[in-house]
Structure formats: structure tokens, C-alpha cells
Amino acid sequence: KAGVTQTPRYLIKTRGQQVTLSCSPISGHRSVSWYQQTPGQGLQFLFEYFSETQRNKGNFPGRFSGRQFSNSRSEMNVSTLELGDSALYLCASSLRGAGYEQYFGPGTRLTVT
Amino acid sequence: QQQVKQSPQSLIVQKGGISIINCAYENTAFDYFPWYQQFPGKGPALLIAIRPDVSEKKEGRFTISFNKSAKQFSLHIMDSQPGDSATYFCAASMKFGNEKLTFGTGTRLTIIP
């Protein structure tokens, strides 16, 4: 089975712009979670989608949003980018959710200048 | 109450030795405890996981020891190899309710010849 794929792998944006990141989960997995990884804050949970419904949301501002499509692919969007949004954004897929095995993609490295 | 505390922050072990990383949690509702391995430029890879109904789980050179009463769990890497040099994260989550992975702060492991 192919693993979790994320596109693009690298992205450079300017403050104030918006960005959309994409994640394709492992075939058959219905749960997709997003995490932000930074040197200062570590790995932090953004949100989780299961069968197109957001089940959980972390403590991030409303500028961070996401959605999941009927084929389980997911996108996350960050509007009005700030310098502090520079991070590695990781997507993880799971058959049943975060309380079970989650498999991560390689991440999208976002740099905001 | 959602925190997972991980130690040490960094660890240097000689080739062939045993690497031990410790984690402690507070939320007794956690019931799934995975360990992830991350190499530079890659996403975290699921290494091994345990549930509270067992005190130990072994997969190859990797063993999780779990102490429910102390709310602690640890990763042991036997016969450590230079290829094990990576950052290791412990995590915890719940099967039901607030389903998200709460991560420890990571341990940078270096295996020296």
C-alpha cells in the first residue's frame, strides 16, 4: 500500500497571504489528522477529520481550517499568514482515529517571509 | 492534564548498548501510548505502541515498558545501532472522546561507534 502523501513538500509564502496544503491518506483510511511541528512548540494537534466531518480541533486560531473530501483526501488552509506559522505541517492517517495506529506523511515545510 | 513529559532531551549511547527514554503522563483517560521515530526531513514513523492492559510489549530490538500505577512508560532499544540515531517521540491518546495524539517533547538519540 502506498503511504501518506502530502503536497507540496516545500512552500515559501509572504506574510498576509494564504496557503492550502493537501494530504492523501493511505487507501482505506477514513481518519486524517493534521499536526504542526516547530522547534519551540514541538508537535501540536490542529484538527482531525473522519468521513468528511471534523471530529476534533486543537487550540489554533480560526485562520487555520481544513476539510475532507468523500475520497478521504484532506486539505488544510491557513489564511493571513504570520511569520510564526513557519513550520512543518504533518498529516497522519488512520483506519479508525487517533486512538489507534496513525501513520504520518513526510510533511509540508512552510516558510513565511 | 493533557501533558506528556519526556526525558531525557538528548541521549548518547555507545553502539551495542541499551537506549532508554522515559515518558510520564497525567491524564488517566489516556489508553493508547505509541512511540514514533523521526529522521531529519522525514515525518514521524510509528515504531511500537502499547495499551494499558499489558505491562510490556516487545518488537525486535524495541520494547515498551508500561507502569499504569506510576503513569509512566518507557522505550528500550536493545543493541543500539548507528542507524537508530534519530529523534524519538512518545505520545498518548484516547480511543473515545478527545481523540488526538498528545506528544512528548522528543529525545534526540545519538549512537556512537
Short mmCIF file of N, CA and C in Angstrom, two decimals, chain A residues 29-100:
data_model
loop_
_atom_site.label_atom_id
_atom_site.label_comp_id
_atom_site.label_asym_id
_atom_site.label_seq_id
_atom_site.Cartn_x
_atom_site.Cartn_y
_atom_site.Cartn_z
N HIS A 29 -8.13 4.35 4.68
CA HIS A 29 -8.16 5.11 5.94
C HIS A 29 -9.16 6.26 5.83
N ARG A 30 -10.02 6.37 6.84
CA ARG A 30 -11.04 7.40 6.81
C ARG A 30 -10.73 8.59 7.73
N SER A 31 -9.74 8.42 8.60
CA SER A 31 -9.39 9.48 9.53
C SER A 31 -8.11 10.17 9.07
N VAL A 32 -8.17 11.49 9.03
CA VAL A 32 -6.99 12.30 8.69
C VAL A 32 -6.82 13.36 9.76
N SER A 33 -5.63 13.42 10.34
CA SER A 33 -5.31 14.43 11.35
C SER A 33 -4.19 15.31 10.83
N TRP A 34 -4.18 16.53 11.28
CA TRP A 34 -3.12 17.47 10.91
C TRP A 34 -2.40 17.92 12.18
N TYR A 35 -1.07 18.03 12.07
CA TYR A 35 -0.23 18.47 13.17
C TYR A 35 0.76 19.52 12.67
N GLN A 36 1.10 20.44 13.57
CA GLN A 36 2.12 21.42 13.27
C GLN A 36 3.35 21.08 14.10
N GLN A 37 4.52 21.08 13.46
CA GLN A 37 5.75 20.79 14.18
C GLN A 37 6.70 21.97 14.07
N THR A 38 7.09 22.52 15.21
CA THR A 38 8.07 23.61 15.28
C THR A 38 9.11 23.28 16.34
N PRO A 39 10.32 23.84 16.22
CA PRO A 39 11.35 23.58 17.24
C PRO A 39 10.91 24.03 18.63
N GLY A 40 10.15 25.12 18.70
CA GLY A 40 9.78 25.67 20.00
C GLY A 40 8.60 24.98 20.65
N GLN A 41 7.60 24.65 19.88
CA GLN A 41 6.36 24.09 20.42
C GLN A 41 6.22 22.59 20.21
N GLY A 42 7.11 22.00 19.45
CA GLY A 42 7.03 20.57 19.21
C GLY A 42 5.90 20.21 18.27
N LEU A 43 5.31 19.05 18.50
CA LEU A 43 4.22 18.55 17.66
C LEU A 43 2.89 18.90 18.31
N GLN A 44 2.09 19.69 17.60
CA GLN A 44 0.81 20.11 18.15
C GLN A 44 -0.32 19.75 17.20
N PHE A 45 -1.40 19.27 17.78
CA PHE A 45 -2.58 18.83 17.04
C PHE A 45 -3.37 20.02 16.52
N LEU A 46 -3.71 19.96 15.23
CA LEU A 46 -4.53 21.02 14.61
C LEU A 46 -5.99 20.61 14.56
N PHE A 47 -6.28 19.55 13.82
CA PHE A 47 -7.65 19.02 13.75
C PHE A 47 -7.65 17.63 13.14
N GLU A 48 -8.78 16.96 13.32
CA GLU A 48 -8.97 15.62 12.78
C GLU A 48 -10.29 15.55 12.05
N TYR A 49 -10.25 14.90 10.89
CA TYR A 49 -11.45 14.66 10.10
C TYR A 49 -11.67 13.17 9.96
N PHE A 50 -12.93 12.80 10.02
CA PHE A 50 -13.32 11.39 9.83
C PHE A 50 -14.57 11.38 8.97
N SER A 51 -14.49 10.71 7.84
CA SER A 51 -15.63 10.65 6.92
C SER A 51 -16.23 12.03 6.68
N GLU A 52 -15.38 12.97 6.35
CA GLU A 52 -15.73 14.33 5.94
C GLU A 52 -16.20 15.23 7.08
N THR A 53 -16.19 14.74 8.31
CA THR A 53 -16.63 15.54 9.46
C THR A 53 -15.46 15.86 10.37
N GLN A 54 -15.38 17.11 10.80
CA GLN A 54 -14.33 17.45 11.76
C GLN A 54 -14.75 16.93 13.13
N ARG A 55 -13.93 16.04 13.70
CA ARG A 55 -14.27 15.44 14.98
C ARG A 55 -13.60 16.14 16.15
N ASN A 56 -12.40 16.67 15.90
CA ASN A 56 -11.65 17.32 16.98
C ASN A 56 -10.88 18.50 16.43
N LYS A 57 -10.67 19.47 17.28
CA LYS A 57 -9.92 20.66 16.87
C LYS A 57 -8.98 21.04 18.00
N GLY A 58 -7.75 21.42 17.65
CA GLY A 58 -6.78 21.85 18.64
C GLY A 58 -6.92 23.34 18.92
N ASN A 59 -5.97 23.84 19.71
CA ASN A 59 -6.03 25.24 20.13
C ASN A 59 -5.29 26.15 19.17
N PHE A 60 -5.80 26.27 17.99
CA PHE A 60 -5.23 27.15 16.98
C PHE A 60 -6.28 28.18 16.58
N PRO A 61 -5.82 29.36 16.14
CA PRO A 61 -6.79 30.39 15.74
C PRO A 61 -7.61 29.97 14.52
N GLY A 62 -8.69 30.69 14.30
CA GLY A 62 -9.60 30.37 13.20
C GLY A 62 -8.98 30.52 11.82
N ARG A 63 -7.78 31.11 11.75
CA ARG A 63 -7.09 31.22 10.45
C ARG A 63 -6.72 29.84 9.91
N PHE A 64 -6.68 28.88 10.79
CA PHE A 64 -6.36 27.51 10.39
C PHE A 64 -7.68 26.76 10.19
N SER A 65 -7.87 26.22 9.02
CA SER A 65 -9.09 25.48 8.74
C SER A 65 -8.77 24.28 7.87
N GLY A 66 -9.70 23.39 7.77
CA GLY A 66 -9.46 22.21 6.97
C GLY A 66 -10.75 21.65 6.42
N ARG A 67 -10.60 20.65 5.58
CA ARG A 67 -11.77 19.92 5.10
C ARG A 67 -11.33 18.56 4.61
N GLN A 68 -12.30 17.69 4.48
CA GLN A 68 -12.02 16.35 3.96
C GLN A 68 -13.04 16.04 2.88
N PHE A 69 -12.58 15.41 1.84
CA PHE A 69 -13.43 15.08 0.71
C PHE A 69 -13.95 13.65 0.81
N SER A 70 -14.87 13.31 -0.06
CA SER A 70 -15.51 11.99 0.02
C SER A 70 -14.51 10.86 -0.22
N ASN A 71 -13.39 11.15 -0.89
CA ASN A 71 -12.38 10.11 -1.11
C ASN A 71 -11.34 10.09 0.02
N SER A 72 -11.62 10.78 1.12
CA SER A 72 -10.79 10.88 2.32
C SER A 72 -9.60 11.82 2.19
N ARG A 73 -9.33 12.30 0.99
CA ARG A 73 -8.27 13.29 0.85
C ARG A 73 -8.63 14.52 1.67
N SER A 74 -7.61 15.19 2.20
CA SER A 74 -7.87 16.33 3.06
C SER A 74 -7.01 17.53 2.65
N GLU A 75 -7.52 18.68 2.92
CA GLU A 75 -6.77 19.91 2.72
C GLU A 75 -6.82 20.74 4.00
N MET A 76 -5.73 21.46 4.24
CA MET A 76 -5.80 22.45 5.30
C MET A 76 -5.42 23.81 4.71
N ASN A 77 -6.03 24.83 5.22
CA ASN A 77 -5.85 26.18 4.73
C ASN A 77 -5.42 27.09 5.88
N VAL A 78 -4.47 27.92 5.60
CA VAL A 78 -4.07 28.94 6.58
C VAL A 78 -4.21 30.29 5.89
N SER A 79 -5.03 31.14 6.45
CA SER A 79 -5.23 32.46 5.87
C SER A 79 -4.41 33.50 6.64
N THR A 80 -4.19 34.62 6.01
CA THR A 80 -3.47 35.75 6.61
C THR A 80 -2.22 35.25 7.35
N LEU A 81 -1.31 34.69 6.60
CA LEU A 81 -0.12 34.07 7.18
C LEU A 81 0.70 35.03 8.03
N GLU A 82 1.21 34.48 9.14
CA GLU A 82 2.11 35.21 10.03
C GLU A 82 3.46 34.50 10.04
N LEU A 83 4.50 35.25 10.45
CA LEU A 83 5.83 34.66 10.49
C LEU A 83 5.86 33.40 11.35
N GLY A 84 5.09 33.43 12.43
CA GLY A 84 5.05 32.31 13.37
C GLY A 84 4.39 31.06 12.82
N ASP A 85 3.80 31.16 11.64
CA ASP A 85 3.18 29.98 11.01
C ASP A 85 4.22 29.12 10.29
N SER A 86 5.44 29.60 10.21
CA SER A 86 6.51 28.81 9.60
C SER A 86 6.70 27.53 10.41
N ALA A 87 6.57 26.39 9.74
CA ALA A 87 6.58 25.11 10.46
C ALA A 87 6.56 23.98 9.46
N LEU A 88 6.70 22.77 9.99
CA LEU A 88 6.46 21.56 9.22
C LEU A 88 5.03 21.13 9.53
N TYR A 89 4.21 21.03 8.51
CA TYR A 89 2.83 20.61 8.70
C TYR A 89 2.70 19.15 8.29
N LEU A 90 2.27 18.35 9.23
CA LEU A 90 2.22 16.91 9.06
C LEU A 90 0.78 16.43 9.02
N CYS A 91 0.55 15.50 8.13
CA CYS A 91 -0.75 14.87 8.02
C CYS A 91 -0.58 13.41 8.45
N ALA A 92 -1.55 12.89 9.17
CA ALA A 92 -1.49 11.49 9.60
C ALA A 92 -2.82 10.83 9.27
N SER A 93 -2.75 9.60 8.79
CA SER A 93 -3.99 8.90 8.50
C SER A 93 -4.12 7.66 9.38
N SER A 94 -5.36 7.30 9.61
CA SER A 94 -5.65 6.17 10.48
C SER A 94 -6.93 5.49 10.02
N LEU A 95 -7.00 4.21 10.28
CA LEU A 95 -8.22 3.48 9.92
C LEU A 95 -9.39 3.94 10.77
N ARG A 96 -9.13 4.17 12.06
CA ARG A 96 -10.23 4.43 12.98
C ARG A 96 -10.12 5.74 13.76
N GLY A 97 -8.95 6.37 13.77
CA GLY A 97 -8.83 7.60 14.54
C GLY A 97 -7.57 7.63 15.36
N ALA A 98 -7.40 8.72 16.10
CA ALA A 98 -6.15 8.97 16.81
C ALA A 98 -5.92 8.00 17.96
N GLY A 99 -6.93 7.30 18.39
CA GLY A 99 -6.74 6.33 19.46
C GLY A 99 -6.22 5.00 18.95
N TYR A 100 -5.89 4.98 17.68
CA TYR A 100 -5.37 3.77 17.04
C TYR A 100 -4.15 4.15 16.21
#
